[in-house]
């Protein structure tokens, strides 16, 4: 597969990547791959075969791409129920790598890759880096965690496959990250956006001006972040912030990526076929309509995923991107259906609170949302750090700023919030995925 878009020297040639295929050719390729993967899953995954049987479906039921909509969904509990290896479609002798995602409760979910799957994944990440304007000769500092988490090794193989120079530094030890970024002349940093916020702060403490370094792009993902957060990071550092999306069940990072135009994320849909469904009814929605993203792996052999419900909410953008890629884009994932909390009957997403508070100049992107219950009434408390200049010991000034931030949030979520101003550097910092929401309601 690699040869498909590499030049005669084996180096990545973006122009020949499937990102630019004419739409009909792309659809033909998707249908051909879809048929093969449904056949493979049917032949080798008992759960899938049984569910197809119960619905009178067989691999021959796929005549066109829309036939995929007849097939049953796969959900996260299917992975938990068949823990650890029940959804594998090849024997262990063909599996060269396992990853796992810890999740919030109980057993992790386990995912597997054949040698070919790893190559496909590396190609997806290669195309991600290419979307961010990177190429061989660039130095990529990879601060995603190495280990069972897919971020570290996923980005690593992609960077090498691109022909770039990768610094496998993993997450943490922020002072060292900055020393290396400066001394090795990193052109790109890969990490979660919340960890990059920490890097920005530490750079200031160390007297390093990120704008003066060769760093030009950040490859940020693994957690939701708002456009407002991106603008803050770009303003502070002078780099471009690229949003990348993926999940372990499908491959890891490399499912979709922003290009330098930063207008939504291109889905590498020759490898990962997207559908948007109504989360309540399960019906497939048209492009442009907002709903839950469902993904089917078109090339994954060790653990094919057919119609995996991601719980991530987005919509497909069909307009052409100025970059010329023909693959479809999706809007950035600002929320998951299970991220939502309900306060006095109103549905609220953490990203709405982030967007509100970051519209206030004095507020910093370091915040925590604490839900409490008092006298049976639920309350949203937002603890937010403010700039040193805005942090005052005058009560009137504190109250005015609290009111201003509360107002900005309330105008988005239409529900009252209490804001507590925090001193700079007082809230916990994250090296991986940030934990922004603390629900203390059950403790009343
Ligand atoms: O987080 C894979 C990854 C690593 C993606 C590095 C990007 C960069 P999981 O740990 O399985 O895999 O978590 C997947 O994280 O379903 C989303 O809810 C969330 N997520 C990932 N990327 C984004 C993003 C990795 N760019 C879950 N924006 C997904 C919003 C994201 N949410």
mmCIF file of N, CA and C and ligand atoms in Angstrom, residues 76 101-102 109 144 149-152 191-192 219-225 243-249 252-254 265 310-312 332-336 433, ligand 1:
data_model
loop_
_atom_site.group_PDB
_atom_site.id
_atom_site.type_symbol
_atom_site.label_atom_id
_atom_site.label_comp_id
_atom_site.label_asym_id
_atom_site.label_seq_id
_atom_site.Cartn_x
_atom_site.Cartn_y
_atom_site.Cartn_z
ATOM 1 N N UNK A 76 -18.752 0.392 22.557
ATOM 2 C CA UNK A 76 -17.624 0.186 23.471
ATOM 3 C C UNK A 76 -17.832 -1.046 24.369
ATOM 4 N N UNK A 101 -6.641 1.153 25.896
ATOM 5 C CA UNK A 101 -7.076 2.467 26.362
ATOM 6 C C UNK A 101 -7.714 2.259 27.719
ATOM 7 N N UNK A 102 -7.301 3.065 28.691
ATOM 8 C CA UNK A 102 -7.689 2.783 30.069
ATOM 9 C C UNK A 102 -9.164 3.043 30.331
ATOM 10 N N UNK A 109 -9.847 -1.328 27.217
ATOM 11 C CA UNK A 109 -10.181 -1.987 25.962
ATOM 12 C C UNK A 109 -8.868 -2.245 25.232
ATOM 13 N N UNK A 144 3.562 13.082 22.851
ATOM 14 C CA UNK A 144 2.457 12.197 23.248
ATOM 15 C C UNK A 144 3.077 11.056 24.042
ATOM 16 N N UNK A 149 -1.000 3.759 25.391
ATOM 17 C CA UNK A 149 -1.711 4.843 24.717
ATOM 18 C C UNK A 149 -1.235 4.913 23.265
ATOM 19 N N UNK A 150 -2.164 5.103 22.343
ATOM 20 C CA UNK A 150 -1.796 5.062 20.920
ATOM 21 C C UNK A 150 -1.093 6.329 20.418
ATOM 22 N N UNK A 151 -1.171 7.427 21.214
ATOM 23 C CA UNK A 151 -0.638 8.709 20.741
ATOM 24 C C UNK A 151 0.849 8.658 20.412
ATOM 25 N N UNK A 152 1.655 8.154 21.352
ATOM 26 C CA UNK A 152 3.110 8.190 21.197
ATOM 27 C C UNK A 152 3.594 7.399 19.987
ATOM 28 N N UNK A 191 1.419 16.867 21.046
ATOM 29 C CA UNK A 191 0.988 16.582 22.424
ATOM 30 C C UNK A 191 -0.477 16.965 22.564
ATOM 31 N N UNK A 192 -1.017 16.737 23.746
ATOM 32 C CA UNK A 192 -2.402 17.184 23.958
ATOM 33 C C UNK A 192 -2.390 18.712 24.073
ATOM 34 N N UNK A 219 0.685 19.742 16.731
ATOM 35 C CA UNK A 219 -0.213 18.683 16.259
ATOM 36 C C UNK A 219 -0.968 18.209 17.493
ATOM 37 N N UNK A 220 -2.125 18.800 17.710
ATOM 38 C CA UNK A 220 -2.804 18.628 18.994
ATOM 39 C C UNK A 220 -4.082 17.806 18.878
ATOM 40 N N UNK A 221 -4.229 16.849 19.773
ATOM 41 C CA UNK A 221 -5.452 16.046 19.779
ATOM 42 C C UNK A 221 -5.546 15.207 21.027
ATOM 43 N N UNK A 222 -6.383 14.200 20.969
ATOM 44 C CA UNK A 222 -6.643 13.234 22.058
ATOM 45 C C UNK A 222 -7.654 13.744 23.068
ATOM 46 N N UNK A 223 -8.037 15.020 22.953
ATOM 47 C CA UNK A 223 -9.051 15.580 23.847
ATOM 48 C C UNK A 223 -9.685 16.773 23.122
ATOM 49 N N UNK A 224 -10.900 17.138 23.519
ATOM 50 C CA UNK A 224 -11.520 18.279 22.843
ATOM 51 C C UNK A 224 -10.837 19.595 23.198
ATOM 52 N N UNK A 225 -10.744 20.482 22.265
ATOM 53 C CA UNK A 225 -10.255 21.844 22.527
ATOM 54 C C UNK A 225 -10.990 22.781 21.576
ATOM 55 N N UNK A 243 -5.530 20.498 14.609
ATOM 56 C CA UNK A 243 -6.334 19.570 15.389
ATOM 57 C C UNK A 243 -6.300 18.200 14.716
ATOM 58 N N UNK A 244 -5.871 17.178 15.459
ATOM 59 C CA UNK A 244 -5.902 15.827 14.893
ATOM 60 C C UNK A 244 -6.794 14.940 15.749
ATOM 61 N N UNK A 245 -7.490 14.037 15.077
ATOM 62 C CA UNK A 245 -8.489 13.226 15.773
ATOM 63 C C UNK A 245 -8.251 11.747 15.526
ATOM 64 N N UNK A 246 -8.560 10.962 16.523
ATOM 65 C CA UNK A 246 -8.513 9.512 16.350
ATOM 66 C C UNK A 246 -8.925 8.837 17.633
ATOM 67 N N UNK A 247 -9.067 7.538 17.580
ATOM 68 C CA UNK A 247 -9.412 6.771 18.777
ATOM 69 C C UNK A 247 -8.841 5.368 18.661
ATOM 70 N N UNK A 248 -8.495 4.800 19.810
ATOM 71 C CA UNK A 248 -7.824 3.508 19.834
ATOM 72 C C UNK A 248 -8.612 2.448 19.064
ATOM 73 N N UNK A 249 -9.918 2.408 19.274
ATOM 74 C CA UNK A 249 -10.725 1.339 18.678
ATOM 75 C C UNK A 249 -10.595 1.313 17.156
ATOM 76 N N UNK A 252 -6.110 4.747 16.482
ATOM 77 C CA UNK A 252 -5.313 5.665 17.295
ATOM 78 C C UNK A 252 -5.368 7.002 16.583
ATOM 79 N N UNK A 253 -4.380 7.898 16.768
ATOM 80 C CA UNK A 253 -4.399 9.137 16.000
ATOM 81 C C UNK A 253 -4.280 8.798 14.515
ATOM 82 N N UNK A 254 -4.741 9.710 13.643
ATOM 83 C CA UNK A 254 -4.595 9.442 12.204
ATOM 84 C C UNK A 254 -5.917 9.192 11.509
ATOM 85 N N UNK A 265 -11.636 19.076 9.870
ATOM 86 C CA UNK A 265 -10.609 18.020 9.805
ATOM 87 C C UNK A 265 -10.891 17.096 8.630
ATOM 88 N N UNK A 310 -18.672 6.140 17.991
ATOM 89 C CA UNK A 310 -17.585 6.822 18.715
ATOM 90 C C UNK A 310 -18.080 7.641 19.898
ATOM 91 N N UNK A 311 -19.378 8.020 19.899
ATOM 92 C CA UNK A 311 -19.945 8.940 20.905
ATOM 93 C C UNK A 311 -19.506 10.386 20.669
ATOM 94 N N UNK A 312 -18.668 10.607 19.673
ATOM 95 C CA UNK A 312 -18.200 11.963 19.374
ATOM 96 C C UNK A 312 -19.182 12.637 18.418
ATOM 97 N N UNK A 332 -14.600 20.180 13.890
ATOM 98 C CA UNK A 332 -13.838 19.719 15.053
ATOM 99 C C UNK A 332 -14.792 19.112 16.086
ATOM 100 N N UNK A 333 -14.295 18.095 16.794
ATOM 101 C CA UNK A 333 -15.140 17.430 17.797
ATOM 102 C C UNK A 333 -15.096 18.284 19.043
ATOM 103 N N UNK A 334 -16.201 18.962 19.324
ATOM 104 C CA UNK A 334 -16.175 19.810 20.506
ATOM 105 C C UNK A 334 -16.799 19.087 21.691
ATOM 106 N N UNK A 335 -17.449 17.962 21.417
ATOM 107 C CA UNK A 335 -18.101 17.296 22.542
ATOM 108 C C UNK A 335 -18.367 15.829 22.248
ATOM 109 N N UNK A 336 -18.505 15.076 23.321
ATOM 110 C CA UNK A 336 -18.901 13.675 23.240
ATOM 111 C C UNK A 336 -20.290 13.577 23.839
ATOM 112 N N UNK A 433 -4.303 13.777 28.832
ATOM 113 C CA UNK A 433 -5.666 14.301 28.702
ATOM 114 C C UNK A 433 -6.050 15.011 29.995
HETATM 115 O O1 LIG B 1 -6.837 9.818 22.107
HETATM 116 C C1 LIG B 1 -5.964 8.855 20.068
HETATM 117 C C2 LIG B 1 -5.259 10.124 19.779
HETATM 118 C C3 LIG B 1 -3.958 10.317 20.207
HETATM 119 C C4 LIG B 1 -5.880 11.110 19.013
HETATM 120 C C5 LIG B 1 -3.275 11.475 19.914
HETATM 121 C C6 LIG B 1 -5.215 12.290 18.688
HETATM 122 C C7 LIG B 1 -3.914 12.476 19.134
HETATM 123 P P1 LIG B 1 -8.236 7.327 22.858
HETATM 124 O O2 LIG B 1 -7.397 7.436 24.063
HETATM 125 O O3 LIG B 1 -8.849 6.004 22.549
HETATM 126 O O4 LIG B 1 -7.407 7.684 21.579
HETATM 127 O O5 LIG B 1 -9.364 8.433 22.965
HETATM 128 C C8 LIG B 1 -10.250 8.645 21.920
HETATM 129 O O6 LIG B 1 -10.516 10.965 22.538
HETATM 130 O O7 LIG B 1 -13.228 9.241 21.002
HETATM 131 C C9 LIG B 1 -12.509 11.542 21.419
HETATM 132 O O8 LIG B 1 -13.569 11.581 22.356
HETATM 133 C C10 LIG B 1 -11.244 12.096 22.048
HETATM 134 N N1 LIG B 1 -10.448 12.795 21.023
HETATM 135 C C11 LIG B 1 -9.380 12.353 20.341
HETATM 136 N N2 LIG B 1 -8.908 13.327 19.523
HETATM 137 C C12 LIG B 1 -9.731 14.389 19.679
HETATM 138 C C13 LIG B 1 -9.801 15.688 19.116
HETATM 139 C C14 LIG B 1 -6.773 8.874 21.366
HETATM 140 N N3 LIG B 1 -8.907 16.129 18.229
HETATM 141 C C15 LIG B 1 -11.225 9.761 22.253
HETATM 142 N N4 LIG B 1 -10.817 16.491 19.507
HETATM 143 C C16 LIG B 1 -12.121 10.107 21.095
HETATM 144 C C17 LIG B 1 -11.737 16.092 20.404
HETATM 145 C C18 LIG B 1 -10.716 14.051 20.637
HETATM 146 N N5 LIG B 1 -11.706 14.891 20.993
#
